[in-house]
Structure formats: C-alpha cells, structure tokens
PDB file of C-alpha atoms and ligand atoms in Angstrom:
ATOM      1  CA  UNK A   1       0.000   0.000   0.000  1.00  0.00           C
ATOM      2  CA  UNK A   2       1.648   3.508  -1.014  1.00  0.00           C
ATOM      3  CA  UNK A   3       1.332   6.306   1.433  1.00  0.00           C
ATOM      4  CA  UNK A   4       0.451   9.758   0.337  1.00  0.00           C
ATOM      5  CA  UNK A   5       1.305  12.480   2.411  1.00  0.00           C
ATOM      6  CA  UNK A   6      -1.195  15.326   2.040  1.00  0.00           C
ATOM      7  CA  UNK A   7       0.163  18.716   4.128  1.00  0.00           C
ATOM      8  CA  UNK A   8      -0.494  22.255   3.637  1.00  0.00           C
ATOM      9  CA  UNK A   9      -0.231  25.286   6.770  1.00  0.00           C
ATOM     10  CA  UNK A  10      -2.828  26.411   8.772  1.00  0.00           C
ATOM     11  CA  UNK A  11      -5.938  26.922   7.025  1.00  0.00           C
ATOM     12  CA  UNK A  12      -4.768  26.281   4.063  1.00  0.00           C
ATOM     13  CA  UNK A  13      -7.447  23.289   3.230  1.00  0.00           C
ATOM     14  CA  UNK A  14      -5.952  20.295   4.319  1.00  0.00           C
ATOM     15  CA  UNK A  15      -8.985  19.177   5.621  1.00  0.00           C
ATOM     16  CA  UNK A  16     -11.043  20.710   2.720  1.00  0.00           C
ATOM     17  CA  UNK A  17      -8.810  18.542  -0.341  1.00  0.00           C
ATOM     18  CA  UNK A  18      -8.504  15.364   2.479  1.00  0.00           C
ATOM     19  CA  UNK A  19     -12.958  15.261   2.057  1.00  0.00           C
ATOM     20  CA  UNK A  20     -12.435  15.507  -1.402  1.00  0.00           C
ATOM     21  CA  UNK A  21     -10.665  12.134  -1.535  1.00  0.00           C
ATOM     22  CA  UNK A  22     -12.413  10.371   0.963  1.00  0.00           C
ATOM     23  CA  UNK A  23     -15.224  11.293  -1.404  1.00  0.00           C
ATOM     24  CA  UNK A  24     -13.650   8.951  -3.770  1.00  0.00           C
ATOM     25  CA  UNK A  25     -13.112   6.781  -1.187  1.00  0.00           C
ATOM     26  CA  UNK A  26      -9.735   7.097  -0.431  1.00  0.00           C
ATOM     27  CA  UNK A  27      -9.035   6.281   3.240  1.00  0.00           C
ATOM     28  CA  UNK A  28      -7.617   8.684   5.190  1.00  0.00           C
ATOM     29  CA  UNK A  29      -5.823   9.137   8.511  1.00  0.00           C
ATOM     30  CA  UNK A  30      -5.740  12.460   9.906  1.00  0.00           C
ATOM     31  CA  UNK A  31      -2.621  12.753  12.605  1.00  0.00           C
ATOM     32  CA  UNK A  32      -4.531  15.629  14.785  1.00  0.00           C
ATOM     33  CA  UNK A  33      -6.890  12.803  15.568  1.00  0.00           C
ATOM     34  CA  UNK A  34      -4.793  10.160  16.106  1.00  0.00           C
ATOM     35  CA  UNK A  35      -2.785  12.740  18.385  1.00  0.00           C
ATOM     36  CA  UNK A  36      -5.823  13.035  20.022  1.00  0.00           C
ATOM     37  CA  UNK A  37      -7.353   9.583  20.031  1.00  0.00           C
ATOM     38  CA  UNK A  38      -4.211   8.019  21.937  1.00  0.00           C
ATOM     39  CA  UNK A  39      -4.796  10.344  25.153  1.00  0.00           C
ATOM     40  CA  UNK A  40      -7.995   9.696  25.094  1.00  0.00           C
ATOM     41  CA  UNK A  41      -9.865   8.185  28.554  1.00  0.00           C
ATOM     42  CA  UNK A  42      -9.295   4.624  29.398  1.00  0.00           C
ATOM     43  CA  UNK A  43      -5.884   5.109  27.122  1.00  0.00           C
ATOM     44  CA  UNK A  44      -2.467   3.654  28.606  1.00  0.00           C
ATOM     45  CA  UNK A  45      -0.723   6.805  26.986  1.00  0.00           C
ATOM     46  CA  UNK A  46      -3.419   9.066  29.608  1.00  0.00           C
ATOM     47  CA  UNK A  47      -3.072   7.350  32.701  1.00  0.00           C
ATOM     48  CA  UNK A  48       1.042   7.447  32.471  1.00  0.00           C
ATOM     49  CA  UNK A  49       0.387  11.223  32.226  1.00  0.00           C
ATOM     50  CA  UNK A  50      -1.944  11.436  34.806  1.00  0.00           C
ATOM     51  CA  UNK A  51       0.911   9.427  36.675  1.00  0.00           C
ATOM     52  CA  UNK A  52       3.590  11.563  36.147  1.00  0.00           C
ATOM     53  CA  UNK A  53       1.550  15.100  36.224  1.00  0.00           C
ATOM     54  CA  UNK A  54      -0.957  14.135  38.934  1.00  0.00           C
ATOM     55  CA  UNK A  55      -5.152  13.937  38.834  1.00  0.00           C
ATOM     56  CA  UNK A  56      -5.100  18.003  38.165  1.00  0.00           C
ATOM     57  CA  UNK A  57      -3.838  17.353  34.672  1.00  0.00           C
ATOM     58  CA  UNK A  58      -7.717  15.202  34.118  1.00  0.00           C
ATOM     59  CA  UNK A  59     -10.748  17.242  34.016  1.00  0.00           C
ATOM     60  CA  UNK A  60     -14.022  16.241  36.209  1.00  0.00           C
ATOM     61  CA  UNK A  61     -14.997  13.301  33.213  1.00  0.00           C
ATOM     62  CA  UNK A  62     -11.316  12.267  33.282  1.00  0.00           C
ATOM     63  CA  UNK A  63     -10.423  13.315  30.196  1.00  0.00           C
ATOM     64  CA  UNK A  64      -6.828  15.287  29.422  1.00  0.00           C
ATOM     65  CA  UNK A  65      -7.068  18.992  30.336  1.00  0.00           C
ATOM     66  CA  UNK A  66      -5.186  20.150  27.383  1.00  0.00           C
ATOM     67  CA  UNK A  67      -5.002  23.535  28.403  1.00  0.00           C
ATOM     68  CA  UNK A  68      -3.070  22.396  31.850  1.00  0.00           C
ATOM     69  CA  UNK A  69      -0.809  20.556  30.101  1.00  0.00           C
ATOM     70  CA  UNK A  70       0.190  22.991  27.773  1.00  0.00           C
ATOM     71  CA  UNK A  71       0.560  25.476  30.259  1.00  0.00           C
ATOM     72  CA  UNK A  72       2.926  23.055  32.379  1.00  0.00           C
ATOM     73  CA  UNK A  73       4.901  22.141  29.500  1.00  0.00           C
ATOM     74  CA  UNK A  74       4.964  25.717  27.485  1.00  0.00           C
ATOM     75  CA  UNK A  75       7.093  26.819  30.816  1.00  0.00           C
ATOM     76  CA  UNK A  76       9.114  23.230  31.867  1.00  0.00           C
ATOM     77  CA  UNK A  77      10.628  22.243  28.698  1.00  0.00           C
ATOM     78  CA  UNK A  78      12.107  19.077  30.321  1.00  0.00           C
ATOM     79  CA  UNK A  79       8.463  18.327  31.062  1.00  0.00           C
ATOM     80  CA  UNK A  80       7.678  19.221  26.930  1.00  0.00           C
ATOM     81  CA  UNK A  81      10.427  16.445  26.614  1.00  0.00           C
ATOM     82  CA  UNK A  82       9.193  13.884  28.528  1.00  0.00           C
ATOM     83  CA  UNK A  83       6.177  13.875  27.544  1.00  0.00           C
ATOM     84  CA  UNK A  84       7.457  13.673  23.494  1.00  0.00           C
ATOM     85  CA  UNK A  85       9.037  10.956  24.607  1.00  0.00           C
ATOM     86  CA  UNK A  86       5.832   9.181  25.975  1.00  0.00           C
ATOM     87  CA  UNK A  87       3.237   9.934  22.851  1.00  0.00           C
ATOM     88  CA  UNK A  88       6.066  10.165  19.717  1.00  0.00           C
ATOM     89  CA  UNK A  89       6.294   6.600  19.432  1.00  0.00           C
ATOM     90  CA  UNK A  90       2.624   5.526  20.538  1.00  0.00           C
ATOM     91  CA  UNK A  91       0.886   8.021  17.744  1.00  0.00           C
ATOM     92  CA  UNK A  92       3.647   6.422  15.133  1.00  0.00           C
ATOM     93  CA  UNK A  93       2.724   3.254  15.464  1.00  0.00           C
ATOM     94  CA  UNK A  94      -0.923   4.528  16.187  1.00  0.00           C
ATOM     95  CA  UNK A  95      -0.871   6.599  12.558  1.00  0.00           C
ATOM     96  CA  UNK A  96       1.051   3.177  11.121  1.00  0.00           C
ATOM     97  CA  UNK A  97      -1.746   1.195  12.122  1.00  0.00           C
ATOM     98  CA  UNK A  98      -4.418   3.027  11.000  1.00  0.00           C
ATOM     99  CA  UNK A  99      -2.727   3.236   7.408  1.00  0.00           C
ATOM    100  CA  UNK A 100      -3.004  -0.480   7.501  1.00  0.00           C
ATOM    101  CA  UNK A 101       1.672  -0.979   7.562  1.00  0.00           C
ATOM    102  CA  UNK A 102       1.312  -2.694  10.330  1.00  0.00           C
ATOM    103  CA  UNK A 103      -0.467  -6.469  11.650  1.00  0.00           C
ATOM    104  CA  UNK A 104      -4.000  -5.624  10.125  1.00  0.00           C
ATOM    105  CA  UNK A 105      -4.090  -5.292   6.627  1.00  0.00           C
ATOM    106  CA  UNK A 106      -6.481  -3.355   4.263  1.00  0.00           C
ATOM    107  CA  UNK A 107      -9.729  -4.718   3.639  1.00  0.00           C
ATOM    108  CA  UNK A 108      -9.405  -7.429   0.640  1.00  0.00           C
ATOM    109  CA  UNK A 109     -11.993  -4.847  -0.890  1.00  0.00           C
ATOM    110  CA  UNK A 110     -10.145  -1.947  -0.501  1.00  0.00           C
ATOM    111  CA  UNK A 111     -10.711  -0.353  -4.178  1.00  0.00           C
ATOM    112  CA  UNK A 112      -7.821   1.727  -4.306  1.00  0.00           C
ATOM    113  CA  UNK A 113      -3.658   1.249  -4.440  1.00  0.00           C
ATOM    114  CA  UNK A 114      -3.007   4.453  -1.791  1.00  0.00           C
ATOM    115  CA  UNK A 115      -4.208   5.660   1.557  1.00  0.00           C
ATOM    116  CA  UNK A 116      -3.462   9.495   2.367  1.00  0.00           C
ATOM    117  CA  UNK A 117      -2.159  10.688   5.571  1.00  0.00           C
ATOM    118  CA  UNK A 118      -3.047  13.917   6.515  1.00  0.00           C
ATOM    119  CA  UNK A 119      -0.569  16.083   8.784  1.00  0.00           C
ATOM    120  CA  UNK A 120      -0.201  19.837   9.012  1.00  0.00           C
ATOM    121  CA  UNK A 121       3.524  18.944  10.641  1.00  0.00           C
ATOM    122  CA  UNK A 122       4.088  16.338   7.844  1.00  0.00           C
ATOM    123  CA  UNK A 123       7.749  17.674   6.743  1.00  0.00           C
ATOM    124  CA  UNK A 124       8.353  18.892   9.851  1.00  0.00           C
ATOM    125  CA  UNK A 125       8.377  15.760  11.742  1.00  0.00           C
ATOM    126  CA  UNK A 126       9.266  12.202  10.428  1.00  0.00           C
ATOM    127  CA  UNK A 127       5.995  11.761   9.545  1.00  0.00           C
ATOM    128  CA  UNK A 128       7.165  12.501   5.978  1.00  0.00           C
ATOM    129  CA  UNK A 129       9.578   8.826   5.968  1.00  0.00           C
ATOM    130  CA  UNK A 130       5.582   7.293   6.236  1.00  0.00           C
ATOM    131  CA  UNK A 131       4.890   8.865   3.253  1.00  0.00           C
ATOM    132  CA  UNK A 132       5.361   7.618  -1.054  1.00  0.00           C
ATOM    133  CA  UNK A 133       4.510  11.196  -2.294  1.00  0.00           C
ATOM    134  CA  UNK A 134       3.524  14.525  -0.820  1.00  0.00           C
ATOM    135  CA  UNK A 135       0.968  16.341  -2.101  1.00  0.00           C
ATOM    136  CA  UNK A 136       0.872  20.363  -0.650  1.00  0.00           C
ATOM    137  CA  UNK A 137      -2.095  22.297  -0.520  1.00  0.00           C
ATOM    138  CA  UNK A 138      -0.776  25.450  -1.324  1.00  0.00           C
ATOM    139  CA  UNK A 139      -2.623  29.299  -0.820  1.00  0.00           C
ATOM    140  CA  UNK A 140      -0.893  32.900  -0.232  1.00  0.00           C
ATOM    141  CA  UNK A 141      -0.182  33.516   3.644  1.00  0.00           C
ATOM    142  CA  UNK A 142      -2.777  36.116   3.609  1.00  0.00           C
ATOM    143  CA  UNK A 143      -5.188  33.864   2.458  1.00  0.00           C
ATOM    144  CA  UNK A 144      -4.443  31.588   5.316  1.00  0.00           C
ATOM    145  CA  UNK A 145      -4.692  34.593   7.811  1.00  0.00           C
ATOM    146  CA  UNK A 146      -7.924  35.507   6.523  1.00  0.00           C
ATOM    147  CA  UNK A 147      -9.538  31.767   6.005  1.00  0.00           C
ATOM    148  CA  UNK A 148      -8.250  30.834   9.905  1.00  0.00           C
ATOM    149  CA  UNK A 149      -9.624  33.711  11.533  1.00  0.00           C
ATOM    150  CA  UNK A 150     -13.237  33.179  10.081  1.00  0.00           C
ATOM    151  CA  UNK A 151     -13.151  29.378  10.509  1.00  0.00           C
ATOM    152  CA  UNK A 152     -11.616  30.136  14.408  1.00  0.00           C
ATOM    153  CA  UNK A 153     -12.428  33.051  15.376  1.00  0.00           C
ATOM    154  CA  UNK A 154      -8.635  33.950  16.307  1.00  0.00           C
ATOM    155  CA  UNK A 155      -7.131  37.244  16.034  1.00  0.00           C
ATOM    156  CA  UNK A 156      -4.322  37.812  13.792  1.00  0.00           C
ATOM    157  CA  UNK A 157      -1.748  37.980  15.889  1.00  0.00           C
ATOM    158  CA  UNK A 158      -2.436  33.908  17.139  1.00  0.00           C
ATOM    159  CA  UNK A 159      -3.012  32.916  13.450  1.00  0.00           C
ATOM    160  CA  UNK A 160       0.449  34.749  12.699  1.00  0.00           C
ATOM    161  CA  UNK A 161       2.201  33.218  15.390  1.00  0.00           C
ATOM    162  CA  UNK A 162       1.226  29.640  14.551  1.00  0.00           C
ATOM    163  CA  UNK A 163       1.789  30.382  10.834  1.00  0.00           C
ATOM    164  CA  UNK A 164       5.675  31.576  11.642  1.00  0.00           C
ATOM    165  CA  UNK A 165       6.071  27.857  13.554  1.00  0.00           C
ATOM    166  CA  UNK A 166       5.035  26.643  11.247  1.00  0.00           C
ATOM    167  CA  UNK A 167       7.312  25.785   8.033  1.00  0.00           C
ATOM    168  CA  UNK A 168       7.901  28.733   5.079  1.00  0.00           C
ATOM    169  CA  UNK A 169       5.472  28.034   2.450  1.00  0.00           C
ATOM    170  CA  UNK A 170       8.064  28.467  -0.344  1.00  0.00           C
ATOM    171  CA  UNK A 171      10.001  25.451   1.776  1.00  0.00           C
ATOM    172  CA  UNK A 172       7.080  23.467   1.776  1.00  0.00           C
ATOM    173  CA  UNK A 173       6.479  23.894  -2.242  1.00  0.00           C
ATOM    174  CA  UNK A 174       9.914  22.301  -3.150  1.00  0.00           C
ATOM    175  CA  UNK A 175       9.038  19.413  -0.948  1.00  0.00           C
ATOM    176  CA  UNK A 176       6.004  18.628  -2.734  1.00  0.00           C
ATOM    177  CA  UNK A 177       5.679  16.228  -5.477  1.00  0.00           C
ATOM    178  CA  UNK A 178       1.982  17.714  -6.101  1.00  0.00           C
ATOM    179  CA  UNK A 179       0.837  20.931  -5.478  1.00  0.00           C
ATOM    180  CA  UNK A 180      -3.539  21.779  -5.417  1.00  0.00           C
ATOM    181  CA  UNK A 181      -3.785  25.578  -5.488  1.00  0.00           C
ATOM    182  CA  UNK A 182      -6.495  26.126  -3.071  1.00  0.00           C
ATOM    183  CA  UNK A 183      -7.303  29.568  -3.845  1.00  0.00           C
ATOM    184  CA  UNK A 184      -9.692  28.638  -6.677  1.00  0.00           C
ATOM    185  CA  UNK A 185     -13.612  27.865  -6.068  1.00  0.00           C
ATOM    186  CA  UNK A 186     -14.277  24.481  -4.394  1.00  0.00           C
ATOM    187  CA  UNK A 187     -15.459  22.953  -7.309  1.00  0.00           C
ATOM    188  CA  UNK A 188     -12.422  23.706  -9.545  1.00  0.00           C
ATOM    189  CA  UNK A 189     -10.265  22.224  -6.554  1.00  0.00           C
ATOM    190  CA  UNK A 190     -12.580  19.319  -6.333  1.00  0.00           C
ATOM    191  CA  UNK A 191     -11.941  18.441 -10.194  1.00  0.00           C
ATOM    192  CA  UNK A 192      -8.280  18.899  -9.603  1.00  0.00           C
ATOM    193  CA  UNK A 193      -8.151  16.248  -6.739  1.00  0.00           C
ATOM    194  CA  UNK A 194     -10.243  14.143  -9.072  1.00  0.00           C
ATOM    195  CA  UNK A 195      -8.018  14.298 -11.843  1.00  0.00           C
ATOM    196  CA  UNK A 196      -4.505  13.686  -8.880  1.00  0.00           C
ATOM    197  CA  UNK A 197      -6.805  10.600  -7.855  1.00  0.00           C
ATOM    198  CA  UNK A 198      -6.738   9.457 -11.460  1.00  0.00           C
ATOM    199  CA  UNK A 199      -2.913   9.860 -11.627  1.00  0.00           C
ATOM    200  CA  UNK A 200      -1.999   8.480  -8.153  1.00  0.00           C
ATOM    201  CA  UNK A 201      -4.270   5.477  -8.388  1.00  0.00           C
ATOM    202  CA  UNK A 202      -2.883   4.328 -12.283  1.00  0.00           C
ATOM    203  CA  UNK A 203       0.498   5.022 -11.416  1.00  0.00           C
ATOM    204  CA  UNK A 204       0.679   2.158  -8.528  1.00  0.00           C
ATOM    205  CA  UNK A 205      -0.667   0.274 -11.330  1.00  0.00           C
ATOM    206  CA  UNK A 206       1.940   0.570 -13.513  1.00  0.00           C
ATOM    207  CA  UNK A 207       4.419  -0.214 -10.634  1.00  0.00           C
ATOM    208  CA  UNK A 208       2.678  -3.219  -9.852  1.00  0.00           C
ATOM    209  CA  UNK A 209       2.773  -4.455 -13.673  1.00  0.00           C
TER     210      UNK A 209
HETATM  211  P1  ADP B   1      -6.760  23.268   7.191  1.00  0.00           P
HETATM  212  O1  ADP B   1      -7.348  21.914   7.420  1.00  0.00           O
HETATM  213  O2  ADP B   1      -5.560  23.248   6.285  1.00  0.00           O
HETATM  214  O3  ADP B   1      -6.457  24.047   8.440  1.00  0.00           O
HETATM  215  P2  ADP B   1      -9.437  23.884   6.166  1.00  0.00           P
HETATM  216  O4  ADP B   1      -9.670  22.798   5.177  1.00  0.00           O
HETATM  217  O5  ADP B   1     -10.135  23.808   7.474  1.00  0.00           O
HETATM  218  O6  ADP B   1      -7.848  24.130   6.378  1.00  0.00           O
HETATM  219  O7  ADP B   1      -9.810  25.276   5.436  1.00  0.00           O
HETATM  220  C1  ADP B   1      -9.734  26.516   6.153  1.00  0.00           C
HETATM  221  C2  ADP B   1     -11.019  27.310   5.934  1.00  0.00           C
HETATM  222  O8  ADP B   1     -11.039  27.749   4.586  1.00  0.00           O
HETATM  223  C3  ADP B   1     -12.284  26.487   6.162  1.00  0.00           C
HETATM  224  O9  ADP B   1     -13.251  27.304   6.774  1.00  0.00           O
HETATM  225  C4  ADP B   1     -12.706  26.107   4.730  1.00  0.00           C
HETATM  226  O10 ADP B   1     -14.096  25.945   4.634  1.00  0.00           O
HETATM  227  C5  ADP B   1     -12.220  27.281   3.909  1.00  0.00           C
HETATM  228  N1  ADP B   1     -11.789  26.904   2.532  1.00  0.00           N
HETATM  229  C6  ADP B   1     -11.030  25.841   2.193  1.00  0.00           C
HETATM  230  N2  ADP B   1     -10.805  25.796   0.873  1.00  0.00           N
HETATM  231  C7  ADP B   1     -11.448  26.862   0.334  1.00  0.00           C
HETATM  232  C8  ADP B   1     -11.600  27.374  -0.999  1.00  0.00           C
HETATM  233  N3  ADP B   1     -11.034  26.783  -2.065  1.00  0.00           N
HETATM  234  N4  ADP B   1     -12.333  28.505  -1.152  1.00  0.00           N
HETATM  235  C9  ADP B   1     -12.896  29.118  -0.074  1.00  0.00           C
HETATM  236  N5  ADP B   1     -12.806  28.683   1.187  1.00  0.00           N
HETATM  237  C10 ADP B   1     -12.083  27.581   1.412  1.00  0.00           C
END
C-alpha cells in the first residue's frame, strides 16, 4: 500500500482537499486525531500522564485537560520532553496502524492502491519517511490569515504566530511532489483532486505491472 502524504499550513485546506478524496473513497488518517485519540480516557498513553503530572492534569470526566498541560509544558521544557518521549512513538505506530503498515491489513476490498495521511507537521516531523509522495495544498499567507480567523475566530496575531512555527510556504512547495492551489472555487479544486486521484491510483498500477 503507497502512502500519500497530504500537508499544507494552517488553514490552508488540508482538511477541505482530504474530504475531497475520501469522497472517492480514499481512506484517510488524519494525525490531529490520532494525536488526540491516543490520550484519550481509558488510554495507557493518559493514565502514564496522569501518573507523572498528577489527577489536576484530568478534568471532572477524566479526560486530558489540554489547556493544563500545555501550560505546564509551554514553561518546563524538560516536562515538553518527557512527555514527546511518551506519545512520539505511541501516535507512530498509532498513525502506522491506522494506514493499515502494520499487523492488520487493508480490507481485501479496498478499491484503491493508496491511503493518504493527513498532517499539518508532515515535513516537519518524520511523519514525511511514512509517506510515497507529498501532495501540498498550497494558498498565499494572507489567504491563510484571513480563512483561519473566520473558521476560528482567532485574532491575527495567534493565526500569525502559529503560521511563523510553522514551516515557510516556499520550503514546503519544493518538498512537494503535487501541489492543489487552493485559492480557486471548491469545485475547480474538487476536479483537480479528481483528476490527482486518477494519476496516483494508475500510477501504482503501472508499478505493480
Ligand atoms: P486546514 O485543514 O488546512 O487548516 P481547512 O480545510 O479547514 O484548512 O480550510 C480553512 C477554511 O477555509 C475552512 O473554513 C474552509 O471551509 C475554507 N476553505 C477551504 N478551501 C477553500 C476554498 N477553495 N475557497 C474558499 N474557502 C475555502
């Protein structure tokens, strides 16, 4: 099974083009939710950290208060470390799993010869080794700005501040094997993806023959 790396800064429509496939039935793993899904409650990953950080880290239900933790890490960075250490590996092989590398398989029925894994920190972690090809989704930083605030409701000034951890969009374009200009209308980017699909799916083919 190839891997397809779909990546793209804030608000630039990762999770806009990732629909658009999925609507073709491409299967998709998104590694914001798997980030999420392995602290989840009744997860080994949460109840080390509640361990190690003690019950005020856990709201009332017992899930992760990720605005504690962020605070305690954001000013202990050996705490930022340690707890890296904990979830790095466990959302690997998490995100691995899901894309079917590891034990289970993908379905017998699975019509296609990709899955995509979507990450907005795709080249900046080794989440990129995962991945075949990357496709960018690529828009002008203002556009970002402007797109984030109205889906978020952040100012500027947060939106900026992610954007600027965030990789340079000019370093992200000569990464990318595909770019989809998301500044067009949705249905213009939705035949584009359509017409990637197309390429991605016969060129495993040939591979394969
Ligand atoms: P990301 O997942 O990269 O953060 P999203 O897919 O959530 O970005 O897109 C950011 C915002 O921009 C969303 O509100 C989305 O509806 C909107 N958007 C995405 N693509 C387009 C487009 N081509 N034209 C107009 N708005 C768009």
């Amino acid at each position: 099974m190839r891997v397809i790396g779909l990546t793209g800064g804030i608000g630039s429509g990762k999770s806009t083009v990732a629909r658009f496939f999925q609507e073709l039935g491409v299967h998709a793993v998104d590694a914001d939710i798997v980030a999420r899904e392995v602290v989840e409650p009744g997860t080994q990953a949460l109840a080390r950290i509640a361990e190690h950080f003690g019950k005020n880290i856990l709201t009332p239900e017992g899930a992760l208060d990720r605005a504690a933790l962020r605070q305690i890490v954001f000013e202990a960075p050996a705490e930022r470390q340690w707890l890296e250490n904990l979830l790095h590996p466990i959302i690997r092989n998490e995100i691995r799993r899901q894309l079917w590398l590891d034990d289970e398989p993908a379905p017998s029925d699975y019509p296609h010869q990709y899955v995509l894994l979507v990450s907005p920190l795709l080249l900046e972690t080794d989440q990129h080794q995962l991945a075949d090809e990357v496709i960018v989704v690529d828009v002008p930083v203002e556009t970002q700005i402007e797109r984030t605030m109205s889906r978020d409701q952040n100012n500027r000034d947060q939106v900026e501040r992610i954007i600027a951890a965030q990789m340079p969009r000019e370093d992200r374009l000569q990464k990318a094997d595909h770019v989809v200009d998301n500044t067009q209308p949705l249905a213009v980017v939705e035949d584009e993806v359509k017409a990637l699909h197309a390429l991605l799916d016969a060129n495993s083919v040939d591979q394969r023959s």
